[in-house]
Coordinates of C-alpha atoms in Angstrom, one line a residue:
Chain V
M216 CA 47.1 -79.5 -179.9
D217 CA 44.0 -81.8 -179.6
G218 CA 44.4 -83.5 -176.3
V219 CA 43.6 -82.2 -172.8
I220 CA 44.7 -83.5 -169.4
T221 CA 42.4 -82.5 -166.6
F222 CA 43.3 -82.3 -162.9
F223 CA 41.6 -82.1 -159.5
S224 CA 43.9 -79.4 -158.1
S225 CA 46.2 -76.7 -159.3
Q226 CA 49.0 -78.4 -157.4
Q227 CA 48.6 -81.4 -159.7
V228 CA 48.7 -79.2 -162.8
M229 CA 51.9 -77.4 -161.7
K230 CA 53.6 -80.7 -160.9
A231 CA 52.5 -82.3 -164.2
E232 CA 53.4 -79.3 -166.3
K233 CA 56.9 -79.3 -164.9
I234 CA 57.5 -83.0 -165.3
L235 CA 56.2 -83.1 -168.9
K236 CA 58.2 -80.1 -170.0
K237 CA 61.3 -81.6 -168.3
N238 CA 60.7 -84.7 -170.4
G239 CA 60.5 -82.8 -173.6
F240 CA 56.8 -82.7 -174.2
E241 CA 55.1 -79.6 -175.6
V242 CA 52.2 -78.7 -173.4
M243 CA 50.2 -75.5 -172.8
L244 CA 48.1 -74.4 -169.9
I245 CA 44.6 -73.6 -170.8
P246 CA 41.4 -72.8 -168.8
G247 CA 39.8 -76.2 -168.0
P248 CA 37.0 -76.9 -170.5
R249 CA 33.8 -77.1 -168.4
E250 CA 32.2 -79.7 -170.7
I251 CA 34.9 -82.3 -169.9
S252 CA 35.6 -81.5 -166.3
P253 CA 34.2 -79.2 -163.6
N254 CA 37.2 -79.7 -161.4
C255 CA 40.4 -77.6 -161.5
G256 CA 40.2 -74.3 -163.4
T257 CA 43.4 -75.1 -165.3
A258 CA 44.2 -77.9 -167.7
L259 CA 47.1 -78.9 -170.0
C260 CA 46.7 -79.4 -173.7
F261 CA 49.0 -81.5 -175.8
E262 CA 49.3 -83.5 -179.0
Y263 CA 46.9 -86.4 -178.6
E264 CA 49.1 -88.8 -180.5
K265 CA 51.5 -88.6 -177.5
K266 CA 48.9 -89.8 -175.1
K267 CA 50.6 -93.1 -174.3
E268 CA 54.0 -91.5 -173.5
I269 CA 52.4 -88.7 -171.6
R270 CA 50.4 -91.1 -169.4
S271 CA 53.4 -93.2 -168.6
T272 CA 55.6 -90.2 -167.9
L273 CA 53.0 -88.8 -165.4
E274 CA 52.5 -92.2 -163.8
N275 CA 56.2 -93.0 -163.5
N276 CA 56.7 -89.6 -161.8
K277 CA 53.7 -90.1 -159.5
A278 CA 52.0 -87.1 -160.9
N279 CA 48.3 -87.3 -160.2
F280 CA 45.7 -86.2 -162.8
E281 CA 42.0 -86.7 -163.4
A282 CA 41.8 -87.9 -167.0
I283 CA 43.2 -87.6 -170.5
H284 CA 40.8 -86.5 -173.2
Y285 CA 40.7 -86.3 -176.9
Y286 CA 39.5 -82.8 -177.4
P287 CA 40.0 -81.4 -180.9
Q288 CA 38.4 -78.0 -179.9
A289 CA 41.6 -77.3 -178.0
K290 CA 43.2 -76.5 -181.3
K291 CA 41.8 -73.1 -181.0
F292 CA 44.1 -72.2 -178.1
S293 CA 47.3 -72.7 -180.1
K294 CA 45.8 -70.8 -183.0
W295 CA 44.9 -67.8 -180.8
V296 CA 48.4 -67.5 -179.5
E297 CA 50.2 -67.9 -182.8
Chain P
M1023 CA 71.7 -53.4 -134.7
E1024 CA 75.4 -54.0 -135.6
D1025 CA 76.6 -54.8 -132.1
A1026 CA 73.4 -56.4 -130.9
I1027 CA 73.3 -60.1 -130.5
Y1028 CA 70.2 -62.0 -131.4
F1029 CA 70.0 -65.3 -129.5
D1030 CA 66.2 -65.8 -129.7
N1031 CA 66.3 -67.9 -132.8
A1032 CA 64.3 -70.7 -131.1
A1033 CA 61.4 -68.3 -131.0
T1034 CA 61.9 -66.9 -134.5
S1035 CA 65.1 -66.6 -136.5
W1036 CA 66.8 -63.3 -137.3
P1037 CA 68.3 -62.2 -139.5
K1038 CA 66.8 -63.9 -142.6
P1039 CA 68.9 -64.5 -145.7
A1040 CA 68.8 -61.4 -148.0
S1041 CA 67.2 -63.7 -150.6
V1042 CA 64.1 -64.1 -148.4
I1043 CA 63.4 -60.4 -148.4
E1044 CA 64.1 -60.2 -152.1
A1045 CA 61.8 -63.1 -152.9
M1046 CA 58.9 -61.6 -150.9
K1047 CA 59.4 -58.3 -152.6
H1048 CA 59.6 -60.0 -156.0
Y1049 CA 56.3 -61.7 -155.4
I1050 CA 54.6 -58.4 -154.4
E1051 CA 56.1 -56.4 -157.3
D1052 CA 56.2 -58.9 -160.1
I1053 CA 54.1 -62.0 -159.5
G1054 CA 51.1 -60.7 -157.6
G1055 CA 48.4 -63.2 -158.6
S1056 CA 46.3 -65.6 -156.5
P1057 CA 47.6 -69.2 -156.8
G1058 CA 45.2 -71.9 -158.0
R1059 CA 42.3 -69.5 -158.7
S1060 CA 42.7 -68.2 -162.2
G1061 CA 44.3 -69.2 -165.5
H1062 CA 46.1 -66.0 -166.3
R1063 CA 49.9 -65.7 -166.2
M1064 CA 50.1 -63.9 -162.8
S1065 CA 47.9 -66.6 -161.2
I1066 CA 49.9 -69.4 -162.9
S1067 CA 53.2 -67.9 -161.8
A1068 CA 51.9 -67.8 -158.2
S1069 CA 50.7 -71.5 -158.5
R1070 CA 54.2 -72.4 -159.8
L1071 CA 55.8 -70.7 -156.9
V1072 CA 53.6 -72.6 -154.4
E1073 CA 54.5 -75.9 -156.0
E1074 CA 58.2 -75.0 -156.0
T1075 CA 57.9 -74.2 -152.3
R1076 CA 56.4 -77.6 -151.7
E1077 CA 59.3 -79.2 -153.6
A1078 CA 61.9 -77.3 -151.6
V1079 CA 60.3 -78.1 -148.3
G1080 CA 59.9 -81.7 -149.4
R1081 CA 63.7 -81.9 -150.0
I1082 CA 64.4 -80.9 -146.4
F1083 CA 62.4 -84.0 -145.4
N1084 CA 63.5 -86.1 -148.3
F1085 CA 59.9 -86.4 -149.5
S1086 CA 58.9 -86.0 -153.1
D1087 CA 55.1 -86.3 -152.9
T1088 CA 54.3 -82.6 -153.1
S1089 CA 50.5 -83.2 -152.9
R1090 CA 51.2 -84.2 -149.3
V1091 CA 53.3 -81.2 -148.4
I1092 CA 50.6 -79.0 -146.7
F1093 CA 51.0 -75.3 -145.8
T1094 CA 49.3 -73.8 -142.7
R1095 CA 49.5 -70.5 -140.9
N1096 CA 52.0 -72.0 -138.5
I1097 CA 53.1 -75.3 -137.0
T1098 CA 50.5 -74.9 -134.2
E1099 CA 47.7 -75.2 -136.9
A1100 CA 49.3 -78.2 -138.5
L1101 CA 49.6 -80.0 -135.1
N1102 CA 46.0 -79.1 -134.3
I1103 CA 44.8 -80.5 -137.6
C1104 CA 46.5 -83.8 -136.9
I1105 CA 45.5 -84.1 -133.3
F1106 CA 41.8 -83.2 -133.9
S1107 CA 41.7 -85.5 -137.0
L1108 CA 43.3 -88.6 -135.6
V1109 CA 41.8 -88.8 -132.1
E1110 CA 38.2 -89.3 -130.8
P1111 CA 36.7 -89.8 -127.4
G1112 CA 37.7 -93.3 -126.1
D1113 CA 41.0 -93.3 -128.0
H1114 CA 44.4 -93.3 -126.3
V1115 CA 47.2 -90.9 -127.1
I1116 CA 50.9 -91.1 -126.0
T1117 CA 53.1 -88.0 -125.7
S1118 CA 56.1 -86.9 -123.6
A1119 CA 56.6 -84.6 -120.7
T1120 CA 58.6 -82.2 -122.8
E1121 CA 55.9 -81.2 -125.3
H1122 CA 55.1 -77.6 -126.2
N1123 CA 51.6 -76.2 -125.5
S1124 CA 50.8 -76.4 -129.2
V1125 CA 50.6 -80.1 -128.6
M1126 CA 49.6 -80.2 -124.9
R1127 CA 46.7 -77.8 -125.1
P1128 CA 44.7 -79.5 -127.8
L1129 CA 45.4 -82.9 -126.0
R1130 CA 44.2 -81.5 -122.7
F1131 CA 41.1 -80.2 -124.4
L1132 CA 40.4 -83.6 -125.9
E1133 CA 41.1 -85.3 -122.6
K1134 CA 38.1 -83.4 -121.2
R1135 CA 36.1 -84.9 -124.0
G1136 CA 37.0 -88.4 -123.2
V1137 CA 40.4 -89.0 -124.8
L1138 CA 42.8 -91.0 -122.7
L1139 CA 46.2 -89.3 -122.4
T1140 CA 49.5 -90.8 -121.3
I1141 CA 52.3 -88.4 -120.7
V1142 CA 55.6 -90.3 -120.6
K1143 CA 58.1 -88.9 -118.2
C1144 CA 61.5 -87.8 -119.4
N1145 CA 64.7 -87.8 -117.5
S1146 CA 65.6 -84.4 -116.0
D1147 CA 67.9 -83.7 -118.9
G1148 CA 64.9 -84.2 -121.3
T1149 CA 66.0 -87.5 -122.7
L1150 CA 63.6 -90.3 -123.3
V1151 CA 64.1 -94.0 -123.8
P1152 CA 62.0 -95.3 -126.8
D1153 CA 61.0 -98.4 -124.8
E1154 CA 59.1 -96.1 -122.4
I1155 CA 56.8 -95.2 -125.3
E1156 CA 56.5 -98.8 -126.4
K1157 CA 55.5 -99.9 -122.9
K1158 CA 52.6 -97.5 -122.9
I1159 CA 51.0 -98.6 -126.1
K1160 CA 47.5 -100.0 -125.7
K1161 CA 45.0 -101.6 -128.0
N1162 CA 43.2 -98.2 -128.5
T1163 CA 46.3 -96.1 -128.9
K1164 CA 45.5 -94.0 -132.0
L1165 CA 48.3 -91.4 -131.9
V1166 CA 51.8 -90.9 -130.6
V1167 CA 53.1 -87.3 -130.6
L1168 CA 56.6 -86.2 -129.9
A1169 CA 58.8 -83.2 -130.4
H1170 CA 62.0 -83.9 -132.4
A1171 CA 63.7 -81.6 -129.9
S1172 CA 62.5 -79.9 -126.7
N1173 CA 62.0 -76.2 -127.1
V1174 CA 63.1 -75.7 -123.5
M1175 CA 66.3 -77.8 -123.2
G1176 CA 67.0 -78.6 -126.9
T1177 CA 67.2 -82.3 -126.0
L1178 CA 66.7 -84.5 -129.1
L1179 CA 64.1 -87.2 -128.7
P1180 CA 64.5 -90.6 -130.2
V1181 CA 61.9 -90.1 -133.0
D1182 CA 63.6 -92.4 -135.4
E1183 CA 63.3 -95.3 -133.0
V1184 CA 59.7 -94.4 -132.1
A1185 CA 58.8 -94.3 -135.8
F1186 CA 60.0 -97.8 -136.1
I1187 CA 57.9 -98.9 -133.1
T1188 CA 54.7 -97.1 -134.3
N1189 CA 55.2 -98.3 -137.9
D1190 CA 55.3 -101.8 -136.7
R1191 CA 51.9 -101.4 -134.9
N1192 CA 50.4 -99.1 -137.6
I1193 CA 49.8 -96.2 -135.1
P1194 CA 50.0 -92.7 -136.5
F1195 CA 53.1 -90.8 -135.3
L1196 CA 53.2 -87.0 -135.3
V1197 CA 56.6 -85.4 -135.0
D1198 CA 56.8 -81.7 -134.0
C1199 CA 59.9 -80.5 -135.8
A1200 CA 59.5 -76.9 -134.7
Q1201 CA 63.0 -76.7 -133.3
T1202 CA 64.8 -78.8 -135.9
A1203 CA 63.4 -78.5 -139.4
G1204 CA 66.2 -77.0 -141.4
A1205 CA 68.8 -77.3 -138.7
V1206 CA 68.9 -80.9 -137.6
P1207 CA 68.5 -83.7 -140.2
I1208 CA 65.7 -86.1 -139.6
D1209 CA 66.0 -89.7 -140.6
I1210 CA 62.3 -90.6 -140.8
Q1211 CA 61.6 -91.5 -144.4
L1212 CA 58.0 -90.9 -145.1
E1213 CA 58.0 -93.2 -148.1
K1214 CA 58.7 -96.0 -145.8
Y1215 CA 57.1 -94.8 -142.6
T1216 CA 53.8 -94.0 -144.2
N1217 CA 51.9 -93.4 -140.9
C1218 CA 54.2 -90.5 -139.9
I1219 CA 53.6 -86.8 -140.1
L1220 CA 56.4 -84.3 -139.9
A1221 CA 55.2 -80.9 -138.9
F1222 CA 57.4 -77.9 -139.4
T1223 CA 57.4 -74.1 -138.8
G1224 CA 58.6 -71.8 -141.5
H1225 CA 60.0 -68.9 -139.5
K1226 CA 62.6 -70.6 -137.3
S1227 CA 65.4 -72.8 -138.8
L1228 CA 63.8 -72.7 -142.3
Y1229 CA 64.5 -69.0 -142.3
G1230 CA 61.1 -68.0 -143.8
P1231 CA 58.8 -65.3 -142.5
T1232 CA 56.2 -65.7 -139.7
G1233 CA 52.8 -66.9 -140.9
T1234 CA 54.3 -70.0 -142.6
G1235 CA 54.3 -73.6 -141.5
G1236 CA 52.9 -76.9 -142.4
M1237 CA 53.4 -80.6 -142.5
C1238 CA 54.5 -83.5 -144.7
I1239 CA 52.0 -86.3 -144.4
G1240 CA 52.8 -90.0 -145.0
S1241 CA 50.5 -91.8 -147.5
G1242 CA 48.9 -93.9 -144.7
I1243 CA 47.5 -90.9 -142.9
N1244 CA 44.0 -89.3 -143.6
L1245 CA 43.3 -86.0 -142.0
L1246 CA 40.3 -83.7 -141.8
P1247 CA 40.4 -79.9 -142.1
L1248 CA 40.0 -77.5 -139.2
I1249 CA 39.0 -74.8 -141.7
Y1250 CA 36.6 -75.3 -144.7
G1251 CA 36.2 -73.1 -147.7
G1252 CA 37.3 -72.1 -151.2
T1253 CA 40.1 -74.1 -152.8
G1254 CA 39.9 -73.1 -156.5
S1255 CA 39.0 -76.8 -157.3
K1256 CA 35.7 -78.6 -157.5
S1257 CA 34.0 -75.2 -157.7
D1258 CA 30.8 -76.8 -159.0
R1259 CA 30.3 -78.3 -155.5
D1260 CA 29.6 -76.6 -152.1
T1261 CA 31.3 -79.4 -150.2
Q1262 CA 35.0 -79.7 -149.3
P1263 CA 37.2 -81.6 -151.8
D1264 CA 38.7 -84.8 -150.4
F1265 CA 42.0 -84.7 -152.1
L1266 CA 45.3 -83.1 -151.0
P1267 CA 46.6 -80.5 -150.7
D1268 CA 43.3 -78.7 -151.3
Q1269 CA 41.3 -80.5 -148.6
L1270 CA 43.5 -78.9 -145.9
E1271 CA 44.3 -75.6 -147.6
S1272 CA 41.1 -73.5 -147.7
G1273 CA 41.2 -69.8 -148.4
T1274 CA 43.9 -67.9 -150.2
I1275 CA 47.3 -69.2 -149.1
N1276 CA 50.0 -67.0 -147.6
I1277 CA 51.8 -66.7 -151.0
V1278 CA 54.0 -63.8 -150.1
G1279 CA 55.1 -65.8 -147.0
L1280 CA 55.7 -68.9 -149.1
A1281 CA 57.8 -66.9 -151.5
G1282 CA 60.0 -66.0 -148.5
L1283 CA 59.9 -69.6 -147.1
K1284 CA 61.1 -71.0 -150.5
A1285 CA 64.0 -68.6 -150.5
G1286 CA 64.8 -69.6 -146.9
V1287 CA 64.7 -73.3 -147.7
D1288 CA 66.8 -72.8 -150.9
Y1289 CA 69.4 -71.0 -148.8
I1290 CA 69.5 -74.1 -146.5
L1291 CA 69.7 -76.5 -149.4
K1292 CA 72.5 -74.5 -151.0
T1293 CA 74.4 -74.2 -147.8
G1294 CA 73.9 -77.8 -146.7
I1295 CA 71.9 -78.8 -143.6
H1296 CA 74.9 -80.7 -142.3
K1297 CA 77.1 -77.6 -142.5
I1298 CA 74.4 -75.6 -140.6
R1299 CA 74.1 -78.4 -138.0
A1300 CA 77.9 -78.4 -137.6
H1301 CA 78.0 -74.7 -137.0
E1302 CA 75.2 -74.7 -134.5
K1303 CA 76.8 -77.6 -132.7
K1304 CA 80.0 -75.7 -132.5
L1305 CA 78.3 -72.7 -130.9
V1306 CA 76.4 -74.9 -128.4
D1307 CA 79.7 -76.7 -127.6
I1308 CA 81.7 -73.5 -127.0
F1309 CA 78.8 -72.0 -125.0
I1310 CA 78.4 -75.0 -122.7
R1311 CA 82.1 -75.6 -122.2
K1312 CA 82.7 -72.0 -121.2
A1313 CA 79.4 -71.3 -119.3
I1314 CA 79.9 -74.4 -117.2
Q1315 CA 83.0 -72.9 -115.7
I1316 CA 81.2 -69.7 -114.6
N1317 CA 80.4 -69.8 -110.9
G1318 CA 76.7 -70.1 -110.3
I1319 CA 75.6 -71.1 -113.8
R1320 CA 73.4 -74.1 -114.1
I1321 CA 72.9 -75.6 -117.5
Y1322 CA 69.9 -77.8 -118.3
G1323 CA 69.7 -80.6 -120.8
T1324 CA 72.2 -83.1 -121.9
K1325 CA 75.1 -80.7 -122.1
D1326 CA 76.1 -82.7 -125.2
P1327 CA 75.9 -80.9 -128.5
E1328 CA 75.4 -84.2 -130.3
R1329 CA 72.2 -84.8 -128.4
Q1330 CA 70.9 -81.2 -128.5
A1331 CA 69.3 -78.9 -131.1
G1332 CA 71.0 -75.5 -131.4
L1333 CA 69.6 -74.1 -128.2
V1334 CA 70.7 -74.1 -124.5
S1335 CA 68.7 -73.3 -121.3
F1336 CA 70.4 -72.2 -118.2
N1337 CA 70.0 -70.2 -115.0
I1338 CA 72.2 -68.2 -112.7
D1339 CA 71.9 -69.3 -109.1
G1340 CA 70.0 -66.8 -107.0
A1341 CA 69.0 -64.6 -110.0
S1342 CA 65.6 -64.6 -111.6
P1343 CA 65.6 -65.4 -115.4
S1344 CA 63.7 -62.2 -116.0
D1345 CA 66.3 -60.0 -114.3
V1346 CA 69.1 -61.7 -116.2
G1347 CA 67.2 -61.3 -119.5
F1348 CA 66.7 -57.6 -118.7
I1349 CA 70.4 -57.0 -118.0
L1350 CA 71.5 -59.0 -121.0
D1351 CA 69.2 -56.9 -123.3
R1352 CA 69.7 -53.4 -121.8
K1353 CA 73.3 -53.6 -120.8
Y1354 CA 74.9 -56.0 -123.2
S1355 CA 72.5 -55.9 -126.2
I1356 CA 71.9 -59.6 -126.1
M1357 CA 68.4 -60.8 -126.8
C1358 CA 67.1 -64.1 -125.6
R1359 CA 64.0 -65.8 -124.3
I1360 CA 63.4 -65.9 -120.6
G1361 CA 60.9 -67.6 -118.3
L1362 CA 58.6 -70.4 -119.2
H1363 CA 58.7 -71.3 -122.8
C1364 CA 55.1 -72.3 -123.4
N1365 CA 55.9 -75.6 -121.9
P1366 CA 55.1 -76.1 -118.2
N1367 CA 55.7 -79.9 -118.4
A1368 CA 59.3 -79.5 -119.6
H1369 CA 60.0 -77.0 -116.8
M1370 CA 58.7 -79.5 -114.3
T1371 CA 60.9 -82.1 -115.9
N1372 CA 64.0 -80.0 -115.3
K1373 CA 62.7 -78.5 -112.1
T1374 CA 62.6 -74.9 -113.3
F1375 CA 58.9 -74.4 -112.8
P1376 CA 57.5 -71.7 -112.2
F1377 CA 60.4 -69.3 -112.8
G1378 CA 61.7 -70.9 -116.0
T1379 CA 65.1 -70.5 -117.6
I1380 CA 67.2 -68.3 -119.8
R1381 CA 67.2 -69.7 -123.3
F1382 CA 69.8 -69.0 -126.0
G1383 CA 68.7 -70.2 -129.4
F1384 CA 71.5 -70.1 -132.0
S1385 CA 71.2 -69.9 -135.7
Y1386 CA 73.6 -70.3 -138.6
F1387 CA 74.1 -66.5 -138.6
N1388 CA 75.4 -66.4 -135.0
T1389 CA 79.2 -66.4 -134.6
V1390 CA 81.8 -67.7 -132.1
D1391 CA 82.6 -64.1 -131.3
Q1392 CA 79.0 -63.5 -130.2
V1393 CA 79.0 -66.6 -128.0
E1394 CA 82.2 -65.4 -126.4
R1395 CA 80.8 -61.9 -125.8
A1396 CA 77.8 -63.5 -124.2
I1397 CA 80.0 -65.6 -121.9
S1398 CA 81.9 -62.5 -120.8
A1399 CA 78.5 -60.8 -120.1
L1400 CA 77.3 -63.7 -118.1
K1401 CA 80.5 -63.8 -116.1
K1402 CA 80.0 -60.2 -115.1
I1403 CA 76.4 -60.7 -114.2
S1404 CA 77.2 -63.8 -112.2
E1405 CA 80.0 -62.1 -110.3
K1406 CA 77.8 -59.1 -109.4
N1407 CA 75.0 -61.5 -108.4
T1408 CA 77.3 -63.4 -106.0
I1409 CA 78.5 -60.1 -104.4
N1410 CA 75.0 -58.9 -103.9

């Protein structure tokens, strides 16, 4: 997974995770990378090629988030949990 | 406690559904973590639980924006946050003469600081005509606060109509749903009435534990915290975040309490709020119809279950509420609230100040048989009182 969604609050992360999973997206909770956002301690990583669909799913469900980033370093997380 | 009858549900509900106790135990034994603070599985599970509790409470109020479902220690804190955020010296506030001290005391405090307060009189049965509110609106009216139901008489106030009036004029409207959330459906749709706030307590008709409460905030309302501190977000700054829910929820949240609250709310959603309302109405109806026939019993409020929440206030002529309460508890194992119910204005409205009333607060777990046993106890007390 090479994309990361960052949030302001853990409430936003929980809501977004639930909505994305319900809509069939594969997402994983990771510690929020400091270099892209100092905000919420938790972020969601996902396949960056799904960026468009993910953004519209979040927006359609009124799920707030901070930003969506291309972050290839996130690949390490899926590797570590293999 | 098998034979004991608990009619003090308007103070706090008992019993709680078994699932409430299970959920709290489950949190302590199996979840454990601090929500929103860490990224490990126990913390994440706790964060999920908090979000699911927001969703569940939101469903009671038909409100899906979980970022605006805020948890506080109790409804008093939620009401205080709203009142202190929305009103400044020179502003005008409208409320009714049937409000609880959780509303009146902050307002009286602010009055001393230069806030102008209009207390709209209610009829002696606690009813209020919405026009009376509308007539009092001034240019500088910055807040209208009303209970959905009086905690003394149970009388429902016309909050739907008032929401329409305040929405029209863009005035924030705070509704104290302490006696109704979970037991009486509320029609105010926050998606439409964006300047409304619905405040709730967790430990009464939502069947959660004490230490839980909060509010659902319409999107047109901006509030300020009463308490500042850690939120798990924006940790690179030493200033309070300005987004919800974090802005208003500093410090570790009462997660074990919320676990119980979620189970209580799930119980209501599964049972159906209309079924609960119908049951409580039936108990109120039977109680009023039978009690009214007892010599010397005076019932306050509308005496109409349709216009009441699930509680009834009454007195026995010539007997002090405290004596009746003592006899009901010690001799008949019936527990209820007696005296002044943190609401001097309502007692002045129904002319029961300063002695107060005897209040029976019913819940979904009370039965017709319990109401009938209480009626027979009151008959005996009343007869003895007449003889003496």
